[in-house]
Coordinates of C-alpha atoms in Angstrom, one line a residue:
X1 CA 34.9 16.1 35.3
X2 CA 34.6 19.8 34.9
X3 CA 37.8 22.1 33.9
X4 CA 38.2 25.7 34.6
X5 CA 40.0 28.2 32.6
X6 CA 41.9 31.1 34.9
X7 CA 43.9 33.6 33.7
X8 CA 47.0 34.3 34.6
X9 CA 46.8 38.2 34.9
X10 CA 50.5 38.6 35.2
X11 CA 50.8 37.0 31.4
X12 CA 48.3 38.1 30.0
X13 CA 49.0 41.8 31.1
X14 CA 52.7 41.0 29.8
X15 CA 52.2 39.8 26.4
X16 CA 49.7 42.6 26.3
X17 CA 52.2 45.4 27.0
X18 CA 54.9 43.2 24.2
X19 CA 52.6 43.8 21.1
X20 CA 52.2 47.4 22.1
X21 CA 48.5 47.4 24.0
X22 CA 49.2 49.7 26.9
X23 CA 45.8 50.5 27.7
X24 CA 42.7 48.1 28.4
X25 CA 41.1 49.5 25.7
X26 CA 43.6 49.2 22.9
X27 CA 43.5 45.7 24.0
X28 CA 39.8 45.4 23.9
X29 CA 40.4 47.0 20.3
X30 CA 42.7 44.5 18.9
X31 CA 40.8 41.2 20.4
X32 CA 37.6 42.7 19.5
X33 CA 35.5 42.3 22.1
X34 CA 33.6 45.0 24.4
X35 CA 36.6 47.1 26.8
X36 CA 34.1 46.3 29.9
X37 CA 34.7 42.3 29.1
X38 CA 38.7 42.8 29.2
X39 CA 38.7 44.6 32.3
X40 CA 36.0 42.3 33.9
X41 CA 38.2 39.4 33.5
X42 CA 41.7 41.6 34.3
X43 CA 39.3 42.3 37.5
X44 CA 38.5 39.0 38.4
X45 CA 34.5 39.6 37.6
X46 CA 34.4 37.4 35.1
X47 CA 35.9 34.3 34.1
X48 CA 37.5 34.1 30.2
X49 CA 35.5 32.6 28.1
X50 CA 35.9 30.8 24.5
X51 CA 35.3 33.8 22.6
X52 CA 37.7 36.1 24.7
X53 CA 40.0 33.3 24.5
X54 CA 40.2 32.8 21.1
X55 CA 40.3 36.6 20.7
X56 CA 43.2 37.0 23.1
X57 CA 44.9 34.0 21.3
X58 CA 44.7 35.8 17.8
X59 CA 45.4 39.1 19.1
X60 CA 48.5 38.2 20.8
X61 CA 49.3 35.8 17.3
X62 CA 49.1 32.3 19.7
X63 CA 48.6 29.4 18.0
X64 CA 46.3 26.8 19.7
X65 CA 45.9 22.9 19.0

């Protein structure tokens, strides 16, 4: 059985704007990944994967079991 991952834009933007990130860059910035790969996903281009995950995870201090 295969799983998919979607983001739920309205969240992610949300927690975003909490710790401060107004802009897709400062975002991009704190997960550290490229600004095109945030606003790819925020597009619906690209689906998250395990490295912009993670990123978004510790950027946004989440803890994940």
């Amino acid at each position: 059985m295969a799983y998919t991952v979607r983001l739920r834009k309205d969240k992610f933007v949300a927690g975003a704007l909490s710790f401060g990130y107004l802009s897709v860059y400062s975002m991009a910035k704190a997960m550290k990944v490229q600004r095109s790969t945030v606003k790819r996903v925020l597009d619906g281009e690209l689906q998250p994967g395990s490295v912009f995950i993670a990123s978004a995870l510790t950027a946004f201090e989440v803890e994940f079991d």
